[in-house]
Amino acid sequence: MKIEQLSSRDDNSIITSDLVIVGGGPTGLTIAAQCAKAGRKVLVVESGLEFENPEHSTLNEIESVGQPQSEAQSRKRVAFHSPQAKFWSQEIQPFGVRCRALGGSTHAWAGKSAPFDAIDFKVRSWVPNSGWPVTREQIDSYILRAMEVLNLSPKEPPARFDKEGLHSFYWQFARSRVDRLDVMRFGSELMTQRPENIHVLLNATVTRVGLSPDGSRFSHLDVESIDGKRARIQARQCVLAASGIENARLLLASNDVHSNGIGNHHDVVGRYLMDHPAARIGAIPTDQMTVLTKLFGFFGVHHNGRAHMFMHGLALTPEVQEREKLLNAAVYFATARAPDDPWDALKRLVRRNSTKVGRDLLSVAAGSGLIAKGLGMKVLSDGRTPKAFKDIVINTAIRMSPNLVANEFQDHGVPHKLVGLRIEAISEQIPNPDSRISLSSRKDRFGVPLAKVAWRINDVERQTLLRIAELSRTALVSAGLPAPILEDWALERRPQDVVIIDMAHTLGTTRMSAEAKTGVVDQNCRVHGLPNLYVAGGSVFPTSGHANPTLMILAFAIRLADHLNSNWQGFEPSAPDFHRSLQTH
């Protein structure tokens, strides 16, 4: 494997490749790995570097003209997204979270993974524009392969709850093969494995997707580095795997041959933008949380010599969804930190941004035992601690006390003072054509129009969040469990007042469809009407489900890689030198 920067090449180079993939995130790198194993020469084009930096992060700028837009939403977004994404800012990304570096979104994710349900793929009379051109059963084998890529277990704990229209639902966490105490980061995984036949070109931002003069096929990519170096990449086949925002933006902005952009003859590119509306629905006080933590906490499953962690929650059954005309949705339980948590107080003091120094000093003093425990846990994260020892300790701990391990894992080994359980809900969205990405009049440093994002939150999503709050309370009480204290908006049935933010799960802007009139790509992720241009990632999803989408994104990425590998031998090059890989002329 070779990794280089565009800035190291001569200006106006011509680079040729068999297959070029735009985007070095989990989608693009998974497709690259699968195709490279089949003997193909693959070029991955990544706008950023190996790690995030402020300069490349400014390229994530968008113009937002939809939701979120209130002050309450902005505050909630900052509190939720900024701890996870190092260079993210509300000003640059008022919608979504993109990480412009090798590994993409996995620089900021929590590793939470789950498959979609069978109902998510079906046409539902109460969900406008629902239905996929494939079934869940047709994707099952690819889900298993994606689980292997993500280091997940195909086995899960048994169902533990089925009452009042709710049933058990499990998420699990993709654990790194490189750092035993971290989730999987695709950039570091790639650099550790260094597979053959993959060439990575960094600091190469795509400014245009080029078609042949008659518009009948993909021809080339124009790329540019931060420092002004330019190149043209010619390839037999191209896959856009640059995120739900960027995939649509590139297709729309590449309008020199087709005035409406590529794949947009029917004005579908950028439409049906979806995320996962989420909201806190209630809480369980500290003195009642133990029994619920045991039931809805974390569970360890042993598979192929490794222990895997699952989080237990509740999801709406298909029957209640149809009966009440609701979307698919789920709730999960998470610990809530105390306002006087000693680690948070210590962090404020160290960073010198404490507004109440005396109070924070008292919190640190009172919590000295927790701080000492946290310092001891740091031994496992020390690079000098042998990996074999880490594996023994972590796998044993997951088997014996998965809830303890989950808390240590999520808080990076830092124990916090808790005040109970938060109950969070997450919902599917209806595919709304008015929820969309278009082009702004503002442009980036390369002269490409920014994405204009108009995310719409619909009444049915708010109603779904309200009903799952009510059903959850009813189900827990009828099971003899502690009753949640519902949030005021849920208790008083005011769904219009719930504060909803995007969860950085951008989906649906280049949707998959059987016919070109209703979508952008076919069931093989090929852009309708073009034989050698493909789109990958969550942007091809016709509906969003409620589950964190990475597992399903990688399942479809592997499926696309199989399709590319099965067709490439007979694919005719569009230029006589395309059989020569990665040559500069």
PDB file of C-alpha atoms in Angstrom, residues 2-21 41-46 198-206 218-225 229-238 574-575 577-585:
ATOM      1  CA  LYS A   2       1.181   3.482  -0.825  1.00  0.00           C
ATOM      2  CA  ILE A   3       0.046   6.680   0.899  1.00  0.00           C
ATOM      3  CA  GLU A   4       1.029  10.027  -0.567  1.00  0.00           C
ATOM      4  CA  GLN A   5      -0.186  13.606  -0.769  1.00  0.00           C
ATOM      5  CA  LEU A   6      -1.293  15.322  -3.945  1.00  0.00           C
ATOM      6  CA  SER A   7       0.983  18.228  -3.035  1.00  0.00           C
ATOM      7  CA  SER A   8       4.011  15.942  -3.556  1.00  0.00           C
ATOM      8  CA  ARG A   9       3.161  15.464  -7.238  1.00  0.00           C
ATOM      9  CA  ASP A  10       3.806  17.716 -10.199  1.00  0.00           C
ATOM     10  CA  ASP A  11       1.086  20.256 -10.902  1.00  0.00           C
ATOM     11  CA  ASN A  12      -1.519  19.220 -13.495  1.00  0.00           C
ATOM     12  CA  SER A  13      -0.551  15.533 -13.311  1.00  0.00           C
ATOM     13  CA  ILE A  14      -2.675  12.916 -15.043  1.00  0.00           C
ATOM     14  CA  ILE A  15      -3.250   9.852 -12.870  1.00  0.00           C
ATOM     15  CA  THR A  16      -4.883   6.699 -14.222  1.00  0.00           C
ATOM     16  CA  SER A  17      -6.450   3.898 -12.244  1.00  0.00           C
ATOM     17  CA  ASP A  18      -8.672   0.891 -12.719  1.00  0.00           C
ATOM     18  CA  LEU A  19     -11.014   1.940  -9.884  1.00  0.00           C
ATOM     19  CA  VAL A  20     -11.095   5.277  -8.078  1.00  0.00           C
ATOM     20  CA  ILE A  21     -12.987   5.774  -4.815  1.00  0.00           C
ATOM     21  CA  LYS A  41      -5.704  -1.808  -8.305  1.00  0.00           C
ATOM     22  CA  VAL A  42      -7.615   0.776  -6.290  1.00  0.00           C
ATOM     23  CA  LEU A  43      -7.004   4.481  -5.822  1.00  0.00           C
ATOM     24  CA  VAL A  44      -8.641   6.093  -2.766  1.00  0.00           C
ATOM     25  CA  VAL A  45      -8.896   9.884  -2.971  1.00  0.00           C
ATOM     26  CA  GLU A  46      -9.188  11.609   0.413  1.00  0.00           C
ATOM     27  CA  ILE A 198      -4.457   0.131  -2.487  1.00  0.00           C
ATOM     28  CA  HIS A 199      -3.020   3.558  -3.236  1.00  0.00           C
ATOM     29  CA  VAL A 200      -4.218   6.449  -1.049  1.00  0.00           C
ATOM     30  CA  LEU A 201      -3.971  10.015  -2.308  1.00  0.00           C
ATOM     31  CA  LEU A 202      -4.367  12.512   0.555  1.00  0.00           C
ATOM     32  CA  ASN A 203      -4.967  16.262   0.507  1.00  0.00           C
ATOM     33  CA  ALA A 204      -6.882  15.769  -2.744  1.00  0.00           C
ATOM     34  CA  THR A 205     -10.285  17.456  -2.774  1.00  0.00           C
ATOM     35  CA  VAL A 206     -12.534  16.543  -5.697  1.00  0.00           C
ATOM     36  CA  PHE A 218     -17.908   8.677 -16.128  1.00  0.00           C
ATOM     37  CA  SER A 219     -14.605  10.001 -17.478  1.00  0.00           C
ATOM     38  CA  HIS A 220     -12.451  11.615 -14.788  1.00  0.00           C
ATOM     39  CA  LEU A 221     -12.116  13.507 -11.510  1.00  0.00           C
ATOM     40  CA  ASP A 222     -10.552  16.919 -11.095  1.00  0.00           C
ATOM     41  CA  VAL A 223      -8.791  17.257  -7.732  1.00  0.00           C
ATOM     42  CA  GLU A 224      -6.935  20.027  -5.934  1.00  0.00           C
ATOM     43  CA  SER A 225      -4.816  20.248  -2.786  1.00  0.00           C
ATOM     44  CA  LYS A 229      -1.711  21.560  -6.714  1.00  0.00           C
ATOM     45  CA  ARG A 230      -4.122  20.179  -9.298  1.00  0.00           C
ATOM     46  CA  ALA A 231      -4.465  16.828 -11.022  1.00  0.00           C
ATOM     47  CA  ARG A 232      -6.875  14.855 -13.177  1.00  0.00           C
ATOM     48  CA  ILE A 233      -7.700  11.240 -12.301  1.00  0.00           C
ATOM     49  CA  GLN A 234      -8.934   9.002 -15.108  1.00  0.00           C
ATOM     50  CA  ALA A 235     -10.419   5.601 -14.266  1.00  0.00           C
ATOM     51  CA  ARG A 236     -12.543   2.809 -15.651  1.00  0.00           C
ATOM     52  CA  GLN A 237     -14.929   3.007 -12.734  1.00  0.00           C
ATOM     53  CA  CYS A 238     -15.622   5.517  -9.968  1.00  0.00           C
ATOM     54  CA  SER A 574     -12.606   4.266 -22.257  1.00  0.00           C
ATOM     55  CA  ALA A 575      -8.982   5.197 -23.000  1.00  0.00           C
ATOM     56  CA  ASP A 577      -3.838   3.493 -21.364  1.00  0.00           C
ATOM     57  CA  PHE A 578      -6.324   2.611 -18.640  1.00  0.00           C
ATOM     58  CA  HIS A 579      -4.792  -0.824 -18.099  1.00  0.00           C
ATOM     59  CA  ARG A 580      -1.775   0.955 -16.564  1.00  0.00           C
ATOM     60  CA  SER A 581      -2.510   1.698 -12.918  1.00  0.00           C
ATOM     61  CA  LEU A 582      -1.460   4.852 -11.112  1.00  0.00           C
ATOM     62  CA  GLN A 583       0.909   6.220 -13.711  1.00  0.00           C
ATOM     63  CA  THR A 584       1.762   9.891 -13.936  1.00  0.00           C
ATOM     64  CA  HIS A 585       2.250  11.331 -17.417  1.00  0.00           C
TER      65      HIS A 585
END
